Coordinates of C-alpha atoms in Angstrom, one line a residue:
X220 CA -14.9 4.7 -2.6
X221 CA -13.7 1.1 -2.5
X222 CA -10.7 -0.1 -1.2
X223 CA -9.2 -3.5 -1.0
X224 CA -6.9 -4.9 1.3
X225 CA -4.1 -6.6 0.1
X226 CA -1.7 -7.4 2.7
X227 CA -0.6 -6.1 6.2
X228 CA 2.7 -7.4 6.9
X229 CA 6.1 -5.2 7.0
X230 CA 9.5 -6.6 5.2
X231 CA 9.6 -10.0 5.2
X232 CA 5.7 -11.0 5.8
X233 CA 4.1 -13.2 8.2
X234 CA 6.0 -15.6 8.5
X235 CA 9.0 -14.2 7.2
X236 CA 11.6 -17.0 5.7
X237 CA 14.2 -16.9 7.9
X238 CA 12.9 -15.9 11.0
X239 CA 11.7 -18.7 13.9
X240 CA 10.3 -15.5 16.5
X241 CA 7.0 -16.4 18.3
X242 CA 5.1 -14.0 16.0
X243 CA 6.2 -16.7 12.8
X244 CA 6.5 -19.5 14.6
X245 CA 3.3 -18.8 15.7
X246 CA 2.1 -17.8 11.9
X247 CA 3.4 -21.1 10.6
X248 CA 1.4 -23.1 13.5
X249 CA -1.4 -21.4 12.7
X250 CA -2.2 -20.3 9.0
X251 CA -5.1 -18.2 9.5
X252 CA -2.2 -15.8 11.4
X253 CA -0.4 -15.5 8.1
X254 CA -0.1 -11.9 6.1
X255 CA 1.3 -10.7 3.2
X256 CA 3.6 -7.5 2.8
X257 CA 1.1 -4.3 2.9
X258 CA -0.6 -3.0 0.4
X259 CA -3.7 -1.8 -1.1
X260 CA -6.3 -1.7 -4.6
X261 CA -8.3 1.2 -5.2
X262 CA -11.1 0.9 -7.5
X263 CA -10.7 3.8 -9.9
X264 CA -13.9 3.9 -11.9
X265 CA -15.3 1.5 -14.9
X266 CA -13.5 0.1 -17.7
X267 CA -11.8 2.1 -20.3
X268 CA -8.4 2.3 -21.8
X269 CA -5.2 3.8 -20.8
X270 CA -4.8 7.4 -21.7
X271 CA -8.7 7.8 -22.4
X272 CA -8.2 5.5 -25.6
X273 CA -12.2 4.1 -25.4
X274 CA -12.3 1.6 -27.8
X275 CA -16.4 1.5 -28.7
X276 CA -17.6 -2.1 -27.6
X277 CA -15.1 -2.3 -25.4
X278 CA -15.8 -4.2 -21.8
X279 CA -17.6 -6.8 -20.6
X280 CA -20.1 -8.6 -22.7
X281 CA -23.2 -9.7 -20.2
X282 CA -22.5 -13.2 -18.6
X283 CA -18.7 -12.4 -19.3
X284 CA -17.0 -12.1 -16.4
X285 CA -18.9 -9.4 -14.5
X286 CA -17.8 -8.9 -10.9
X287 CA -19.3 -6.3 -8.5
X288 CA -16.5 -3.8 -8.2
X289 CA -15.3 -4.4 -11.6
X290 CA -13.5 -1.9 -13.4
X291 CA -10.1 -0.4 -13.3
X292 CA -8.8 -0.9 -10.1
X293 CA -5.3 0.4 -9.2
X294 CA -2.3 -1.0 -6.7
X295 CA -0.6 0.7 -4.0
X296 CA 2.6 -1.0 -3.8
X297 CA 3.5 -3.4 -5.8
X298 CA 5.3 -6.4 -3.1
X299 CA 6.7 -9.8 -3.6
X300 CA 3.5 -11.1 -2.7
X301 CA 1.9 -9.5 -5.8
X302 CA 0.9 -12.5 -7.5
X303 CA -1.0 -14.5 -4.7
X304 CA -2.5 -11.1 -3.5
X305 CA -3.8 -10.6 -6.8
X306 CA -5.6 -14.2 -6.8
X307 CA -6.8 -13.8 -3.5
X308 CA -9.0 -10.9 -5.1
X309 CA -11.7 -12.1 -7.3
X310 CA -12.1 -8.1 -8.3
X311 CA -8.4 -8.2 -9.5
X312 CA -8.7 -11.3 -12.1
X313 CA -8.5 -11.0 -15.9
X314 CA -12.3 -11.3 -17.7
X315 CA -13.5 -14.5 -18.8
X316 CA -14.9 -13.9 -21.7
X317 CA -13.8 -13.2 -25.2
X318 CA -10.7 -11.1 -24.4
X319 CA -9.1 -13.7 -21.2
X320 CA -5.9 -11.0 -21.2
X321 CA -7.6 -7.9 -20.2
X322 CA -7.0 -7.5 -16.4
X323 CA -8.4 -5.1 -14.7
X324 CA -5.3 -3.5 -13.2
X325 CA -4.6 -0.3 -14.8
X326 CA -1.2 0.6 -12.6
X327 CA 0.5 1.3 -9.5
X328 CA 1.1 4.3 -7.3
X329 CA 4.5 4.3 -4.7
X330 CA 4.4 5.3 -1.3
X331 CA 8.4 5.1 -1.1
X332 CA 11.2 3.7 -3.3
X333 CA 11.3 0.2 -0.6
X334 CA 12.3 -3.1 -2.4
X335 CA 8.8 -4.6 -0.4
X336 CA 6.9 -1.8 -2.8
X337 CA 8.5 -2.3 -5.6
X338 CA 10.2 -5.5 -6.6
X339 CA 6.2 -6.8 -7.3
X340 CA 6.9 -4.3 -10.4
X341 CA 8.4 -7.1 -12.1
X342 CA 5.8 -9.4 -11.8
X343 CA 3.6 -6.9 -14.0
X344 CA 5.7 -7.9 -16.6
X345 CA 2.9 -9.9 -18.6
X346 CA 0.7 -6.5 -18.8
X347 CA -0.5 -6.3 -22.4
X348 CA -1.6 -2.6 -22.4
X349 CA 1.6 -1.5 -20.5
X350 CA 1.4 -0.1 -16.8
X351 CA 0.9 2.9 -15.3
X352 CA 2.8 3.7 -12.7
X353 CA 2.6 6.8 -10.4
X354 CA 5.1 8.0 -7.6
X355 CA 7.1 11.2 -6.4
X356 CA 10.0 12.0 -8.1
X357 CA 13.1 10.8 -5.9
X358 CA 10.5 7.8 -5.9
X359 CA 10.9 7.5 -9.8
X360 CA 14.3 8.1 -10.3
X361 CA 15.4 5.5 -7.3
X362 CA 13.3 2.5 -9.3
X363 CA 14.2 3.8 -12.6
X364 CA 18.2 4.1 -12.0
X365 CA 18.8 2.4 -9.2
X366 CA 16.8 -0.5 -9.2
X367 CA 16.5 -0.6 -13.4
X368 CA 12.7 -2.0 -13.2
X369 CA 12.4 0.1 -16.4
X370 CA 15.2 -1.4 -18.1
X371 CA 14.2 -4.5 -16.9
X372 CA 10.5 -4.3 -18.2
X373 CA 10.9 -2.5 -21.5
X374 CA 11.6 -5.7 -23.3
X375 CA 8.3 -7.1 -22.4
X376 CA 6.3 -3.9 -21.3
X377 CA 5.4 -0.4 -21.4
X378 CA 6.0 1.4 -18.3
X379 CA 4.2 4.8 -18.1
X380 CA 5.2 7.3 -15.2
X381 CA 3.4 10.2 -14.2
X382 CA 4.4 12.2 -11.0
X383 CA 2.7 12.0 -7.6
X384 CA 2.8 15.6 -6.2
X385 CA 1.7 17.5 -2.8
X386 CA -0.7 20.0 -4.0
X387 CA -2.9 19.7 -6.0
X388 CA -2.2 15.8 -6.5
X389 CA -3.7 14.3 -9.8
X390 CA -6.6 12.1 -10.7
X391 CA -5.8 8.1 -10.6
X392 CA -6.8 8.1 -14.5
X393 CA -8.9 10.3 -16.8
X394 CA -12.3 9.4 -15.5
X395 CA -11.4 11.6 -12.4
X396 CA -13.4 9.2 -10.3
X397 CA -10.8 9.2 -7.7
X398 CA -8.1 11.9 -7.1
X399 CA -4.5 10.9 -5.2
X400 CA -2.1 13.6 -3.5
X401 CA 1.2 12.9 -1.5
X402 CA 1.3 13.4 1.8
X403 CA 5.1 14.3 2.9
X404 CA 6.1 11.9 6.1
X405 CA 10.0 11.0 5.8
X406 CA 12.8 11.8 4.0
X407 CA 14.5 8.4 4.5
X408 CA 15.6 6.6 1.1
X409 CA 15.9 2.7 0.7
X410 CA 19.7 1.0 1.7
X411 CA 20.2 0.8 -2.4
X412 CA 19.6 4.4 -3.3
X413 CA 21.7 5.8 -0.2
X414 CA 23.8 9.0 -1.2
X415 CA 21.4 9.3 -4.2
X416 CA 19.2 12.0 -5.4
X417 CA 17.5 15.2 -3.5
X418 CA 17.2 15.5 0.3
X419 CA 13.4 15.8 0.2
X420 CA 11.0 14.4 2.9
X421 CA 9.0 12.8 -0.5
X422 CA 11.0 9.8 -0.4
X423 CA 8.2 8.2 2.0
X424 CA 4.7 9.6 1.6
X425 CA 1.2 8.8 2.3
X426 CA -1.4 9.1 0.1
X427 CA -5.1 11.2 0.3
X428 CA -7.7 9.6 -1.6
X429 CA -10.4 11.6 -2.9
X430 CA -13.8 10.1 -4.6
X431 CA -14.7 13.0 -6.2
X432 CA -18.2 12.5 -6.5
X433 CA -18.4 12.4 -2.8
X434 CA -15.5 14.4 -0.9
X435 CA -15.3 11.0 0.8
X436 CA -11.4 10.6 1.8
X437 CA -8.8 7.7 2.7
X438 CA -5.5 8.4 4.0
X439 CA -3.1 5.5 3.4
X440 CA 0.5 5.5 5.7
X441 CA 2.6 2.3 5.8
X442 CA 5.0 3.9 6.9
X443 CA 5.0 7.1 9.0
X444 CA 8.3 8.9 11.2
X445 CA 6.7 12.1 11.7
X446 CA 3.1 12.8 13.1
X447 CA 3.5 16.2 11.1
X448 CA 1.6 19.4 11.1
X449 CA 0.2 18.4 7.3
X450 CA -0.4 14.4 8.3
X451 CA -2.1 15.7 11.1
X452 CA -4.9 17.9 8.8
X453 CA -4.9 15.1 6.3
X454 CA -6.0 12.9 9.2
X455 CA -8.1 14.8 10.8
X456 CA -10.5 15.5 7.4
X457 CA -10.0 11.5 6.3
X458 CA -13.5 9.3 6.5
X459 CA -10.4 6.6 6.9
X460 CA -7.3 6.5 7.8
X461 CA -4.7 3.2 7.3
X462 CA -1.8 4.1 9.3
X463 CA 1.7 1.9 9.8
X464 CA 1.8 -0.2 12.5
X465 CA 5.0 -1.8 12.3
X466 CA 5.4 -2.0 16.2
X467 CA 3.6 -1.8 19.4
X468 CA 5.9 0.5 21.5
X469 CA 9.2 2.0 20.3
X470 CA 11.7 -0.5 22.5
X471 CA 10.3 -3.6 20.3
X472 CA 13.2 -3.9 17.6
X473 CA 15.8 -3.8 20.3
X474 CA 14.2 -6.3 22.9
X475 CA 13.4 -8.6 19.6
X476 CA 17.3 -8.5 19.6
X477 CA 17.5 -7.9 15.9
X478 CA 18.8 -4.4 15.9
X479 CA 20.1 -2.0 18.2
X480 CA 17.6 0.9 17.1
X481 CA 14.3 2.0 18.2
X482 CA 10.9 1.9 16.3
X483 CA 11.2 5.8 15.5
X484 CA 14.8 5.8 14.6
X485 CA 13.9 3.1 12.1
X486 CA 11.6 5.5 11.0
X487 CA 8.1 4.1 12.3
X488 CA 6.1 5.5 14.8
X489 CA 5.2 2.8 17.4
X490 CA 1.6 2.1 18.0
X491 CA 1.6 2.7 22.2
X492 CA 3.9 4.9 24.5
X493 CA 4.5 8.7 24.6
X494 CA 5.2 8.8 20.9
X495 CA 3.1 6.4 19.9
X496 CA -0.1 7.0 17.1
X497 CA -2.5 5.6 19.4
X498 CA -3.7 8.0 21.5
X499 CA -3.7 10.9 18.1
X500 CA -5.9 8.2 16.0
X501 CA -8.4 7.5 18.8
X502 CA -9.0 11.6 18.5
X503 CA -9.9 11.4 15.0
X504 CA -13.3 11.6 13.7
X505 CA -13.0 9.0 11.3
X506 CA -12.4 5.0 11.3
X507 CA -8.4 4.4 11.6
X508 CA -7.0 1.0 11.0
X509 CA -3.4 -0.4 11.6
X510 CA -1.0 -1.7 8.6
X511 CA 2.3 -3.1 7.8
X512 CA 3.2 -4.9 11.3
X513 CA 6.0 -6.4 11.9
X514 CA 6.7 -10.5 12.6
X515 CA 7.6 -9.1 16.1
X516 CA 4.5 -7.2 16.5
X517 CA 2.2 -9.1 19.6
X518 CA -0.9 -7.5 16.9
X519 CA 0.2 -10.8 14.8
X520 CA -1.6 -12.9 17.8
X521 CA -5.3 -12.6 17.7
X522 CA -5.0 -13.4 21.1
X523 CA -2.6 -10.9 22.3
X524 CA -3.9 -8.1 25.1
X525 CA -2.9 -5.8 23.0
X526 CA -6.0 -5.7 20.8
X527 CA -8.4 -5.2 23.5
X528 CA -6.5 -2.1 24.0
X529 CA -6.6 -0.7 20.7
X530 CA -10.5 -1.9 21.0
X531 CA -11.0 0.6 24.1
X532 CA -9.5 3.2 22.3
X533 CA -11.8 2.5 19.1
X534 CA -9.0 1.3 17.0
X535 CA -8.6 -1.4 14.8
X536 CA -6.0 -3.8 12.7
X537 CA -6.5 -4.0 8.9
X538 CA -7.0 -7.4 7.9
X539 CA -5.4 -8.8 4.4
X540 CA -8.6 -9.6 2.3
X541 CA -10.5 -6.6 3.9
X542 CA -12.9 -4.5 1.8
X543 CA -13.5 -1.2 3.1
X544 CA -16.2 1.1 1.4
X545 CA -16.6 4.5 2.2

């Protein structure tokens, strides 16, 4: 399995545009420290075309293009950022030869209905072949009807939804090469879709990635409120697992002084403390990595203590640009 890092940053990014903290001031002094909103590509198998449509001498000519990792890769989330993360991925660009429109992205799957997941739909706007786009069903109907992204796309674009689901999950497309399930972690719904649809904790999920010609699995949480019974398993048979790192201890948001709620009733598990993810990832058998951190987040620093403790407990932060292969 390949995955590709996109970005690591919660709401707002590193630096975010209105904020002078010491995590963005500190980003703006020192570029290197910059990230863009989480989110990830998965490399889904070799060329071919939406819906199993193989046109015969389709692909890339030799000299044309060829990248290793090409193929169809997809995108979980689609951010603000999605342009620039998508040129900051040599894997991601269009081919170079004959056909300079045929991208490599095939579509996007949702962990939640957030407008940092999903306003980057709009940006896909340009895709020739249409886009594929796969999320849970409060999910679909929150960026369908409340956000009107398919309104909004339908005069330029296809827009193809299939439905993310629990068990058994689904394959990414029909090569089966990689196989996606939901992972249920909150039931909390974006500002916008509040009083809307079912009470379901599939608002937020994470997602299990399966290479099926390996069992080799990824679990991918940007956001996470509960450490659940079913989390737990998922993490527990993962080869890697992504988890949300929004802040370091659960007091952060309120001593940052830009809200008077904690990190868990915002609906993220802090990193250290009594209810922190820390100590249940450095139990796991596989390699765990932090996403999505906040501008207040002391992770931001390279410099910060902090990071020699996550390196004691054999824990690590996700960096945008990172390739991971499994």
């Amino acid at each position: 399995m390949l995955l590709q890092v996109l970005g690591t940053a919660a709401g707002g990014g590193l630096p975010q545009w209105n904020c002078a903290c010491p995590g963005c001031a500190g980003a703006r002094a020192h570029p290197e420290r910059r990230r863009r909103h989480a989110a990830l590509a998965v490399h889904a198998g070799e060329n071919h075309r939406p819906g199993g449509d193989h046109r015969p001498g389709e692909g890339h000519r030799p000299g044309e293009g060829h990248r290793p990792g090409e193929g169809r890769w997809y995108l979980v989330n689609a951010t603000p950022d999605l342009a620039d993360q998508i040129e900051a991925t040599p894997a991601l660009h269009p081919g170079t030869g004959s056909d300079t429109r045929r991208t490599p992205i095939a579509g996007v799957v949702l962990t939640d209905a957030e407008l940092d997941h999903t306003l980057g739909l709009a940006r896909l706007r340009e895709a020739r072949d249409g886009v594929d786009v796969i999320a849970t069903a409060p999910v679909r109907e929150a960026v369908r009807d409340g956000l009107r992204l398919d309104a909004l796309l339908t005069p330029y674009t296809s827009v193809r939804w299939r439905e993310l689901t629990v068990d058994p999950g689904l394959p990414l497309d029909d090569s089966g090469a990689i196989h996606v399930a939901a992972v249920p972690v909150s039931a909390k719904r974006p500002r916008y879709a509040a009083g809307t649809g079912p009470e379901t904790d599939t608002w937020s999920v994470a997602l299990r990635l399966t290479e099926t010609a390996t069992g080799r699995t990824a679990l991918y949480a940007p956001a996470l409120a509960v450490w659940s019974e079913a989390f737990e398993k998922a993490a527990q048979d993962a080869d890697c697992v992504i988890v949300d790192g929004t802040f370091w201890d659960d007091d952060e948001p309120v001593r940052a002084g830009f809200t008077d709620r904690t990190a868990t009733a915002m609906g993220h598990l802090p990193v250290a403390g009594p209810g922190g993810t820390a100590h249940r990832l450095a139990r796991l058998p596989g390699r765990c990595l932090y996403t999505h951190l906040n501008n207040t987040n002391p992770l931001g620093d390279p410099d910060a203590e902090q990071h020699a403790l996550l390196a004691h407990w054999g824990l690590e932060v996700a960096a945008d640009g990172m390739v991971i292969k499994l």
